[in-house]
Each structure stands twice: as C-alpha cells, then as structure tokens.
Short mmCIF file of C-alpha atoms in Angstrom, two decimals:
data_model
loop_
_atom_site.label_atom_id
_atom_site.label_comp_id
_atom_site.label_asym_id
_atom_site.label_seq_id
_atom_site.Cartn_x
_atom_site.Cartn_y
_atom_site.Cartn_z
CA UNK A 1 10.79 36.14 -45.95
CA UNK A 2 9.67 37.76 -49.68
CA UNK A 3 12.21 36.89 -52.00
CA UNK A 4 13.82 39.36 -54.08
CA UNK A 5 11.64 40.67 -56.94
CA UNK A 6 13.23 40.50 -60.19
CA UNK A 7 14.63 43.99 -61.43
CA UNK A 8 13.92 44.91 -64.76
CA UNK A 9 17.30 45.09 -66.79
CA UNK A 10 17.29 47.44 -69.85
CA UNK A 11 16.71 50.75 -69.09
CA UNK A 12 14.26 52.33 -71.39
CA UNK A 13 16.54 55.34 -73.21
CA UNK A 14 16.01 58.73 -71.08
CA UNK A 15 14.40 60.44 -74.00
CA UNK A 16 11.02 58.12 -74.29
CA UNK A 17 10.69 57.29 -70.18
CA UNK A 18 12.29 60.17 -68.84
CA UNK A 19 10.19 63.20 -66.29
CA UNK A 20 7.12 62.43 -68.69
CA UNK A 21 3.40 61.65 -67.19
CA UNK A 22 4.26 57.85 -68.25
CA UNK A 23 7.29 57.69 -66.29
CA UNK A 24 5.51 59.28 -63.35
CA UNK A 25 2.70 56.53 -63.03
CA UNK A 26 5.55 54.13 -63.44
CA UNK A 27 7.77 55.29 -60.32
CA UNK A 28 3.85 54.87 -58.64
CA UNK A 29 3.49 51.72 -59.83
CA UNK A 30 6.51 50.23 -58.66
CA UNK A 31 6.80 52.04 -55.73
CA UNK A 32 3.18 50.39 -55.10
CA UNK A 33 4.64 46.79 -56.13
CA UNK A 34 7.94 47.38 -53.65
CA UNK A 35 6.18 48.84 -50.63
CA UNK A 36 3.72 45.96 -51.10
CA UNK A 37 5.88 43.38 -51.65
CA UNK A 38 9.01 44.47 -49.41
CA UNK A 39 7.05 46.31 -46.28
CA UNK A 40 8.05 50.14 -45.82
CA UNK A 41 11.55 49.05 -43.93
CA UNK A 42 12.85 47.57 -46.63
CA UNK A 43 11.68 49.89 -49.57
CA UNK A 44 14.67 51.94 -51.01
CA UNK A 45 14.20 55.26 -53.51
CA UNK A 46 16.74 53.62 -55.29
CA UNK A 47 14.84 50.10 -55.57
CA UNK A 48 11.50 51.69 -56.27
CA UNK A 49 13.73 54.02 -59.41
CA UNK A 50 15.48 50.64 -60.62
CA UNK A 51 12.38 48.77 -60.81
CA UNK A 52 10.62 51.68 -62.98
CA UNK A 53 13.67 52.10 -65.01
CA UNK A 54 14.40 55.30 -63.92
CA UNK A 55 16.96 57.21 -61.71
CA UNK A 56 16.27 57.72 -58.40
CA UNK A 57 16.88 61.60 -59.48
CA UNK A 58 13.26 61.49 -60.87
CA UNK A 59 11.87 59.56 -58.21
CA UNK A 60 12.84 62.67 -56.12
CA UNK A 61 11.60 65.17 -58.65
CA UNK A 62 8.28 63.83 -58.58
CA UNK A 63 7.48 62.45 -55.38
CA UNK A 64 10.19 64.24 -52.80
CA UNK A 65 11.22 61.63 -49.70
CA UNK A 66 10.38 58.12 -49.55
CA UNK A 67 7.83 58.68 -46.80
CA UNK A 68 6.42 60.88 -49.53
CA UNK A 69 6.54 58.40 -52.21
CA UNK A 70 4.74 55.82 -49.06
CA UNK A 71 2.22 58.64 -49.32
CA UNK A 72 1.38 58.88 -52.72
CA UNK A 73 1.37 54.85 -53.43
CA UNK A 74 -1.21 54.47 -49.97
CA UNK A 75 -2.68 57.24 -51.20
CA UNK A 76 -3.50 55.37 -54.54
CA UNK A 77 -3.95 51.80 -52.83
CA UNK A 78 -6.30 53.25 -50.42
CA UNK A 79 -8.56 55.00 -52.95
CA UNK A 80 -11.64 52.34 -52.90
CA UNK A 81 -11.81 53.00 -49.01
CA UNK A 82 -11.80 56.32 -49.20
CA UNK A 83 -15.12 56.36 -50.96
CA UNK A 84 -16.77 55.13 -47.56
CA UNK A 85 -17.27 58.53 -46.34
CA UNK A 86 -19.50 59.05 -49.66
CA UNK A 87 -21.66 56.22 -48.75
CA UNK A 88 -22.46 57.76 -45.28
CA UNK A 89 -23.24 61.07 -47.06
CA UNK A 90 -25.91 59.87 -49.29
CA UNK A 91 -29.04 58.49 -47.62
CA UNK A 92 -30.36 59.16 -44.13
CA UNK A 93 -28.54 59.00 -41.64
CA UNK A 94 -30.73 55.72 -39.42
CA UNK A 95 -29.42 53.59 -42.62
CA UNK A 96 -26.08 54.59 -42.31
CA UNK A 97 -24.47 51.72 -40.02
CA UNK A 98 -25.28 49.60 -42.50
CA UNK A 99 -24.30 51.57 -45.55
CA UNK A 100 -20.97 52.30 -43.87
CA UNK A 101 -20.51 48.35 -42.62
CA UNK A 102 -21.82 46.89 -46.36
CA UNK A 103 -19.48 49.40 -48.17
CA UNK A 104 -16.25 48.44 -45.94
CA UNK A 105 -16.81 44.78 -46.87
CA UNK A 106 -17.01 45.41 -50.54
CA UNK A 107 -13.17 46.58 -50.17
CA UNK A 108 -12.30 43.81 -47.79
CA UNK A 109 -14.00 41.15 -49.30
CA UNK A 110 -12.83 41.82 -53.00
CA UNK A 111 -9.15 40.61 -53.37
CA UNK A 112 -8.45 43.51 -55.81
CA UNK A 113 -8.95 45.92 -53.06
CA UNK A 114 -7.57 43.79 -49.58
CA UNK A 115 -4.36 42.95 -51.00
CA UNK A 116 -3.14 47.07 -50.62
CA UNK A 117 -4.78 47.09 -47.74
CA UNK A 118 -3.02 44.16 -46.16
CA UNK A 119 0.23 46.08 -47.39
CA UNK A 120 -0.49 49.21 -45.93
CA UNK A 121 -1.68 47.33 -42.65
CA UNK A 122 1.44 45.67 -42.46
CA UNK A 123 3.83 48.94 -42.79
CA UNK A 124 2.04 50.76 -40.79
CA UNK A 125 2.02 48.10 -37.80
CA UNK A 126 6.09 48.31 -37.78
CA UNK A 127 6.81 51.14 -39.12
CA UNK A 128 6.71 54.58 -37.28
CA UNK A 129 6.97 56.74 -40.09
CA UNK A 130 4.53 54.31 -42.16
CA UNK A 131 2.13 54.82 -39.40
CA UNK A 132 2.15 58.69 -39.49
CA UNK A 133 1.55 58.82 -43.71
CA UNK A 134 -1.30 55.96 -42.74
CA UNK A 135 -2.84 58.19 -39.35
CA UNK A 136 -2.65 61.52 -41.46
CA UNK A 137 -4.95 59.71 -44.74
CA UNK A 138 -7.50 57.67 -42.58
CA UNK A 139 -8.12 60.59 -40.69
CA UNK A 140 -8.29 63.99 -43.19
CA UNK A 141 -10.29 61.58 -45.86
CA UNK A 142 -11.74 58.89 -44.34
CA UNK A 143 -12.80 59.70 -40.37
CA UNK A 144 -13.01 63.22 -40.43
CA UNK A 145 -15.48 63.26 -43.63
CA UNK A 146 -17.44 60.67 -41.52
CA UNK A 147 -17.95 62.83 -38.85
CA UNK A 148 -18.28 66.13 -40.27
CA UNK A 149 -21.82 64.20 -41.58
CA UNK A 150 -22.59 63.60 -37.89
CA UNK A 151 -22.70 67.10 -36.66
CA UNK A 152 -22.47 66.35 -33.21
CA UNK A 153 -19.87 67.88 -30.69
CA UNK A 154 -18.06 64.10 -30.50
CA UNK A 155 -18.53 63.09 -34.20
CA UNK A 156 -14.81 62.32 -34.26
CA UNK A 157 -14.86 59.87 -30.98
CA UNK A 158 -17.83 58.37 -32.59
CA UNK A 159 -16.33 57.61 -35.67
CA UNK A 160 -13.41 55.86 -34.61
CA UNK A 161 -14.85 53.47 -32.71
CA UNK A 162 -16.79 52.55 -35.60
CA UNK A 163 -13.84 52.15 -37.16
CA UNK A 164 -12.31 50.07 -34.56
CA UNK A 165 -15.12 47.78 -35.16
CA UNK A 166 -14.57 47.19 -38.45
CA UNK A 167 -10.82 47.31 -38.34
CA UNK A 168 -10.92 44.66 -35.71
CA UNK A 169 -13.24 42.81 -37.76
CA UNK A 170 -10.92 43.08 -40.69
CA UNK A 171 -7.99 42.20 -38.45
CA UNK A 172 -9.55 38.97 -37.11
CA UNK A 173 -11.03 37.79 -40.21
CA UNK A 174 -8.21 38.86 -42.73
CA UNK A 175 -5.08 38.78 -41.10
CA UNK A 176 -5.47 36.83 -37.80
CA UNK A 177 -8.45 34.42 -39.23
CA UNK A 178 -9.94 33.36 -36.39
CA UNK A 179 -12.54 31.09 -36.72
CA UNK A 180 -15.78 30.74 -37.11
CA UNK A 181 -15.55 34.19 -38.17
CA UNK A 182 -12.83 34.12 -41.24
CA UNK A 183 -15.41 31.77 -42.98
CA UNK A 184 -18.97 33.73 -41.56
CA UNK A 185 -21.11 34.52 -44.13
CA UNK A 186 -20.61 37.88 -44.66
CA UNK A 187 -24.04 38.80 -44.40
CA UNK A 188 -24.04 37.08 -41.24
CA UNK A 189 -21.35 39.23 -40.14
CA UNK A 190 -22.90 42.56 -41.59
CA UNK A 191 -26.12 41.74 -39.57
CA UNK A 192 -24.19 42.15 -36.21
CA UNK A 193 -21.81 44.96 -36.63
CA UNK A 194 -24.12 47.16 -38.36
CA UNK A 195 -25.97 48.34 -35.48
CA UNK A 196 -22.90 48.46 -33.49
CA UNK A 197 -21.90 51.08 -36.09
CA UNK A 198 -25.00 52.54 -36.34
CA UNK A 199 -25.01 52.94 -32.65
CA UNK A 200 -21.53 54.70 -31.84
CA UNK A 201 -22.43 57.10 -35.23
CA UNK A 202 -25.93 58.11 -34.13
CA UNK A 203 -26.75 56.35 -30.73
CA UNK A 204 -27.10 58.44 -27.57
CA UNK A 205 -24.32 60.25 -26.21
CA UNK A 206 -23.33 59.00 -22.97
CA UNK B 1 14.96 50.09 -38.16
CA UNK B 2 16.01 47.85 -35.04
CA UNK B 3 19.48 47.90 -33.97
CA UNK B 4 21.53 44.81 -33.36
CA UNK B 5 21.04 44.40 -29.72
CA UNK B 6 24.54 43.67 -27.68
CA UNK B 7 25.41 40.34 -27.15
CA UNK B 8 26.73 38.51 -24.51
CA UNK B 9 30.54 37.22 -24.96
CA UNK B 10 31.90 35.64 -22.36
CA UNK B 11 29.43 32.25 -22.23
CA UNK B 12 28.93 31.03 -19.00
CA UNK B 13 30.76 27.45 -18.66
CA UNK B 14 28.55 24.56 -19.21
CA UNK B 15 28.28 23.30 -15.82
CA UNK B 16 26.60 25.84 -14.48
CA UNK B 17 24.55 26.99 -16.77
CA UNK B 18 23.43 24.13 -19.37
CA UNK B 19 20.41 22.01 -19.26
CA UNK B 20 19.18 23.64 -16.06
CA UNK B 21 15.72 24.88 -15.44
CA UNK B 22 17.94 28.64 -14.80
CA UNK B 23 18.89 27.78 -19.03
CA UNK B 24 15.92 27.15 -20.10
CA UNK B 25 13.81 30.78 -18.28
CA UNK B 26 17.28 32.20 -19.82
CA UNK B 27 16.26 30.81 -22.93
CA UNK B 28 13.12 32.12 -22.79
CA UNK B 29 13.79 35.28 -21.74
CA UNK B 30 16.54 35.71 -24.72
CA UNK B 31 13.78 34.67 -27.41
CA UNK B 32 10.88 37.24 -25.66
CA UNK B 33 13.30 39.99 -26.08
CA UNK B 34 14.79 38.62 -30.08
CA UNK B 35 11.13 38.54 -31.17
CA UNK B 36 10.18 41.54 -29.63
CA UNK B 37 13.25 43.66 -30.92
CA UNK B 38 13.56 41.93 -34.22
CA UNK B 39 10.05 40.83 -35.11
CA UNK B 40 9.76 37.00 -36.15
CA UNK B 41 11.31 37.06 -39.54
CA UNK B 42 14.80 38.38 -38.53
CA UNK B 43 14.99 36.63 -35.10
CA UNK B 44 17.13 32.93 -35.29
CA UNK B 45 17.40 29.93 -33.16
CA UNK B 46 21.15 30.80 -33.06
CA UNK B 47 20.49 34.32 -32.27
CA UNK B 48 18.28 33.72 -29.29
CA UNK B 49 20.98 30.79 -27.98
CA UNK B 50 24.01 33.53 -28.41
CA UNK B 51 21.81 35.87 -26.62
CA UNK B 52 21.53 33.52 -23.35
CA UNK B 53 25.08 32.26 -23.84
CA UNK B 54 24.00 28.69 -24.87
CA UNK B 55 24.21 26.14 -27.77
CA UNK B 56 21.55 26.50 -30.05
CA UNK B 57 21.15 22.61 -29.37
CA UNK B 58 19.72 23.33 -26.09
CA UNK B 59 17.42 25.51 -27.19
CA UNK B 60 15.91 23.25 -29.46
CA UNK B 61 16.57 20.49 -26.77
CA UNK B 62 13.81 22.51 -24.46
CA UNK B 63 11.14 24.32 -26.98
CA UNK B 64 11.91 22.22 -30.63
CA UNK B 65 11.39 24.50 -33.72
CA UNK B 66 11.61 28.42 -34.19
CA UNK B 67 7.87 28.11 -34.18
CA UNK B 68 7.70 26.34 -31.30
CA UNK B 69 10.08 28.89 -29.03
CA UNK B 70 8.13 31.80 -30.70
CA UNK B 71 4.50 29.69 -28.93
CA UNK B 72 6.67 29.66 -25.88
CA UNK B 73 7.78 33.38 -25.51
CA UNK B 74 4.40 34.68 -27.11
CA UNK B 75 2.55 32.13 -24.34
CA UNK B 76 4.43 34.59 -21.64
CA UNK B 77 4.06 37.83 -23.54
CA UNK B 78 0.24 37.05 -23.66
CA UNK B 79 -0.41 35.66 -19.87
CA UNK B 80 -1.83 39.09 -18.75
CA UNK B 81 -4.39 38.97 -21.50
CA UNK B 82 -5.40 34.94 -20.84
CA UNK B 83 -6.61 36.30 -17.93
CA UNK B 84 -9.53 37.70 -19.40
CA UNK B 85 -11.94 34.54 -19.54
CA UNK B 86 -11.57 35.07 -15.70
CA UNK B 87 -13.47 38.42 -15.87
CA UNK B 88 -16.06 36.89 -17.93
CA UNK B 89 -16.45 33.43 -15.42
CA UNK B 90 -16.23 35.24 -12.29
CA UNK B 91 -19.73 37.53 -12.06
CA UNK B 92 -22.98 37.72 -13.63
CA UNK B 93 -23.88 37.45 -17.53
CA UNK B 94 -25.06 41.09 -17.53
CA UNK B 95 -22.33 42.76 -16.30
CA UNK B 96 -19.95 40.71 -18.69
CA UNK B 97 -19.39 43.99 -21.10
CA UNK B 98 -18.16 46.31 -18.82
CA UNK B 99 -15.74 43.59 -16.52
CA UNK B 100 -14.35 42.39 -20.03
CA UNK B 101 -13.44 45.62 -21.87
CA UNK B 102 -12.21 47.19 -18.83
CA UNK B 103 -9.44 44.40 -17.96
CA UNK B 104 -8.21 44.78 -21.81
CA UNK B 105 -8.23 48.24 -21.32
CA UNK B 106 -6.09 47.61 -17.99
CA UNK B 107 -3.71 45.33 -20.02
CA UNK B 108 -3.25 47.68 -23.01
CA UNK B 109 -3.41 51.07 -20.76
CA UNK B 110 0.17 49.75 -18.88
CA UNK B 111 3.48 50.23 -20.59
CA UNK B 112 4.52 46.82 -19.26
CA UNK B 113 1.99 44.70 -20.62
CA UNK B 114 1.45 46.13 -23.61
CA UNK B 115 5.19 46.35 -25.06
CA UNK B 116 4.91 42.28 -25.23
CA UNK B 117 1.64 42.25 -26.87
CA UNK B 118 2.34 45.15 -29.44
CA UNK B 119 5.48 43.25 -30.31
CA UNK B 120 3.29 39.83 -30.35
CA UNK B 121 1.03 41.96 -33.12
CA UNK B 122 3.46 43.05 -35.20
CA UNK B 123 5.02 39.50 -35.59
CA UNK B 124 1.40 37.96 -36.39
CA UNK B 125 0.37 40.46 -38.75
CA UNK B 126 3.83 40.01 -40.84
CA UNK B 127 4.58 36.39 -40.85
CA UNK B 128 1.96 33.62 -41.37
CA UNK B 129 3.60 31.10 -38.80
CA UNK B 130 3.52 33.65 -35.88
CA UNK B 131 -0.16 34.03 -37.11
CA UNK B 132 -0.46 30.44 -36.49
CA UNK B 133 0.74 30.44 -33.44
CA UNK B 134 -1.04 33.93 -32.35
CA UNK B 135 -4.06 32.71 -33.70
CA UNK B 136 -4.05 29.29 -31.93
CA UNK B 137 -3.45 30.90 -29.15
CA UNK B 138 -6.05 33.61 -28.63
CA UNK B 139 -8.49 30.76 -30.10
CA UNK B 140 -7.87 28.22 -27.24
CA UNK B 141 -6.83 30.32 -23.86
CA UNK B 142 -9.34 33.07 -25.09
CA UNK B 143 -11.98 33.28 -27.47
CA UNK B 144 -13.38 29.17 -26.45
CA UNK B 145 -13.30 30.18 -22.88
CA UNK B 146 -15.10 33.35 -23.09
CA UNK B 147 -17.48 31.44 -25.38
CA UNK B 148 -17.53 28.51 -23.18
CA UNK B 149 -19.12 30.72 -20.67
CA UNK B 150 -21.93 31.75 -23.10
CA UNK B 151 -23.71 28.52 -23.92
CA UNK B 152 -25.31 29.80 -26.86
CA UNK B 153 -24.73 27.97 -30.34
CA UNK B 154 -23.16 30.96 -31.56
CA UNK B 155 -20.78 31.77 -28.64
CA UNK B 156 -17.83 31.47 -30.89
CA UNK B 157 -18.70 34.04 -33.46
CA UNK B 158 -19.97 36.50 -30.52
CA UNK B 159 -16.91 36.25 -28.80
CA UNK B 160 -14.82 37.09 -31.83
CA UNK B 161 -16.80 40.12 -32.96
CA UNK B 162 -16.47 41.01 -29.49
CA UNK B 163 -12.83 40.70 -29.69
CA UNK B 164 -13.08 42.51 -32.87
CA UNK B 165 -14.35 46.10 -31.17
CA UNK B 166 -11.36 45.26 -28.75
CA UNK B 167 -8.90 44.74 -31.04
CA UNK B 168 -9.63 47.64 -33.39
CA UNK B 169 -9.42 49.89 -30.45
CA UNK B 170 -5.99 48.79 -29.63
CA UNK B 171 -5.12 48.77 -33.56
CA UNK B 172 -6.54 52.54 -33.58
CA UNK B 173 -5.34 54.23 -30.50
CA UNK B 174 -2.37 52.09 -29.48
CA UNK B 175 -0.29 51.24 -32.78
CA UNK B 176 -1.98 53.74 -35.47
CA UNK B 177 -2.86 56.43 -32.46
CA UNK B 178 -5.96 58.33 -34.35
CA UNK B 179 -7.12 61.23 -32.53
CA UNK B 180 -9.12 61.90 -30.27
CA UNK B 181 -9.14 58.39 -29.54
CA UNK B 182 -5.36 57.86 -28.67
CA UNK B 183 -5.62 60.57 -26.01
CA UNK B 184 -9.08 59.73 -24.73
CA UNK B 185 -9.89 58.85 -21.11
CA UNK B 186 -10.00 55.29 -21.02
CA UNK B 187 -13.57 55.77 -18.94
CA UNK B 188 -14.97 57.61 -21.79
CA UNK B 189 -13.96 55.25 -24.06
CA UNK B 190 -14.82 52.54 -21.60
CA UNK B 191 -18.35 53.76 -21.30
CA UNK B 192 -19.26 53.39 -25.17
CA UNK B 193 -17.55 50.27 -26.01
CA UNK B 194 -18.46 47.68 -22.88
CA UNK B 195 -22.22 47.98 -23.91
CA UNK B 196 -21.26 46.74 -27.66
CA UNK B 197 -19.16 43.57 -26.01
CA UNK B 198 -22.12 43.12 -24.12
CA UNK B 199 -24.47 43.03 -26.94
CA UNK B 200 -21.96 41.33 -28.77
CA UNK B 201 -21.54 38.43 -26.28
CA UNK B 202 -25.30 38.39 -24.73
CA UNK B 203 -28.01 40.45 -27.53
CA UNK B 204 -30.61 38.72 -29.08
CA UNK B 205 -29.34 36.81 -32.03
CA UNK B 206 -29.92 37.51 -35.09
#
C-alpha cells in the first residue's frame, strides 16, 4: 500500500550529527515520519536510524526498544490532545462537556493535529504492542487527569465513556466518514455530544 | 506479525469441486479467513483461490474484483450486527436506547462474533477501499434503517452519533482495552450508555 519513502543517502559525518541534542530530535522526527507513514508493523530501528542518518546504535542509546521509540514519537504526536485534560481543569465544572467536546475538535478538525492521530489510530488498531504504548498515554495523561477533576468514586468509568463518544465520533467522521455526519457542521455536531459528555462526567450516578 | 497460514496442496479435481455453489461458500470462506488473518492490504485474489484449492478465475467468475470479494466476506462477517435495525423496528420508540445498545453489546460481548468484526475494523481503518466498502455497508443495512424508523429530518445524523457512543465503546474496551472499562460489567456499562442512544436517536433537537 505506502510506497517506499525515499532514504536519505549521504550520511552526515559522525562528528557534526552524532549522540548530540540535534541528532536526537532527528531519530524523533523520522521515527515520527516512518511510524506514520509505514504503520508500527512495518517500522524497523534500522529504517527509522537510516532515515535520520544515523546508526541504529544511537537510535538505541537514546530511545531503548522500538516500542520505546513508538512511545516517544506518540508521545510527541499526541501532545495537542493531551492538553484536553487542562481545558476540563479550568472553569466550572457544568461548562465542562462542552469545553472538553470544543477542545477535542480543535485537534480533530485541524489537519496539523489529525494526521498523527490517524497514525497512531491506525497502529494501535493492529498492533498489540502499539496498543499497549497507546492504552498506557491516553490513560496516565489524558483519562486519568480527567477524572482526578471529577472527584467522584467512578470518575474513571465516567471518563471513558466520554471518550468513547468522541472517539466514535472521530472514528465515524474521520476514518469511516459516514455521512451526513463527515460533512456536519461542526457546531452542529458539538451541540449534541456536549451534553452527552457533560452527562457521563457530572450526570447522576446510576 | 501474522503468520503465513498453511495452505492446502493437493487441489481437489475440477469436477467436483469447480463452479459449484460448495466452490463458491469455499470461496468465501477462504477470503473471510485471508482478510481476517492478513488484513486487506496483504490478502490476494490468488491467495484466497489457493486457499480453497481453486483457480483464481473462479473466484473472480463468482464475486468480480478484490473489492468486491472483500463486500462479500465483510457482508457475512457483519450479518450479526445488520441485525440491529430489528431491535430498533420491533418495540416502542422509548425503549429504543436500551434494546439497541444491548444487542451491540451482545454482538461485541461473544468471542464469535466479534473476531469477524474486529478483523472487519482493522481492514477499514487501514485501507481506504475496505472503508468503502465498510462504510457502504453500515450506511445502507444499518444506519438508513435505524433512521428509517425515526421519521425525523435528522434521523441520519442521530443515528450516526448514536453509532458513534457505540463504536467508541468497542474502540475503547474491545481493541484499545482502557480500564475500568475493558473489565466492566456490560450492565453497568449498559445502564449509562442506552439513555445517550436514546437521546441520541429520540431527544429534542437541537
């Protein structure tokens, strides 16, 4: 399916690229480009080094495993969602369905932000490993944060299924696109699921 | 990831086993399996005839293009489901959130209907022409009946972003398995979501 990327060719010299800060964010960078491009599968340590010009020595010495490499390139691809737990902290907590369901659309909606999220998405639906590195971030800074806001004895529970309303959402819309609802107004959209999130954050417990 | 599955050798002789309605469910059931094991991209016409010891001829003889076998086996992996405008037809409007979610929960809670469908997911989600097909799919047999049955001029849209809190729930506990939710009671979880596909599919508008 995705052709072959092309590989750089001339290795910068090891003295100016080699185990400095610059080389680090490169090995990220591709990494990024090949888990994106590629899906987790068919991501190598050694393609991720070749593509940054590096050996896959230094790929090791910075990051550790692939899965840890996975890690650290979700970890940077994820970043604008993991701001959505700030946008629940800060304002009351009856506005925060809508905070929460406005915030998550930003990312979705803004093609900067979906296309790592697609990627990430995708390795994580066929990859078992790729799933674990994606459970382990959604939940320690994304879900928990949510609930730890909630202060109720099933903030957790609550806060997934908001999350499974949005991720379904994002699913449909995004991946699937289903319509009407890949071409709704956003707004339109917004309207209906924020009281559905408001309501498993904050509604009564049954 | 996916090892090569075995393969039949010995073909069975023409006579008694080409161009036969027993050919063509042996077709079928060789291309469920291929997509399920390999996932769209890596499954062939030629690998799904070797697999039920015919010509690849007869298999597009019966179902035409790869695309058109994958609408065939995903049609079978995804009967259970198409059973859900049922729930929705047979019994009153207001009880329409709790009979709905709790057959999907019935389809995704056994091991033998939900292997098909998780295997129908991960093919959509990676490959734009098993979108298509996924898409046209749950859009026809689905989504129009279940809206069908609403008679409102938004039906469409409600029964999507009904679909939506469905489908994030099986993203969530089923493929990414977040806890608590992955190891939740299905009536607890029951309990919380069928009155937001009931709101979904019958609230006031907005």
């Amino acid at each position: 399916m995705t052709p072959a990327t092309p590989r750089r060719r001339g290795r910068p010299s090891r003295t100016e690229s080699a185990d400095t800060p610059a080389a680090r964010d490169r090995i990220l960078a591709a990494a990024r480009e090949e888990f994106s491009e590629r899906g987790y599968d068919k991501t190598s340590v050694r393609g991720i080094a070749k593509a940054a010009g590096v050996d896959s020595a230094l790929v090791h010495h910075y990051f550790g495993t692939k899965e840890q490499v996975f890690e650290a390139a979700i970890t940077l691809s994820f970043a604008p969602a993991m701001e959505a737990p700030r946008t629940v902290e800060e304002g009351p907590l009856d506005g925060v369905g809508e905070r929460l369901t406005r915030f998550i659309f930003g990312v979705w909606e803004n093609p900067a932000t979906r296309k790592p999220l697609l990627a990430i998405v995708r390795s994580a639906v066929n990859n078992e490993a790729a799933a674990a590195v994606f459970r382990r971030i959604i939940v320690t800074q994304v879900l928990r944060r949510i609930a730890d806001r909630l202060d109720v004895p099933d903030a957790e529970l609550r806060a997934e299924l908001a999350a499974a309303q949005l991720v379904g959402i994002a699913m449909l819309r995004y991946v699937i696109k289903v319509e009407p609802l890949a071409s709704a107004d956003p707004e339109q959209i917004i309207k209906r699921v924020a009281p559905v999130v408001q309501a498993h954050l904050t509604g009564p417990g049954l």
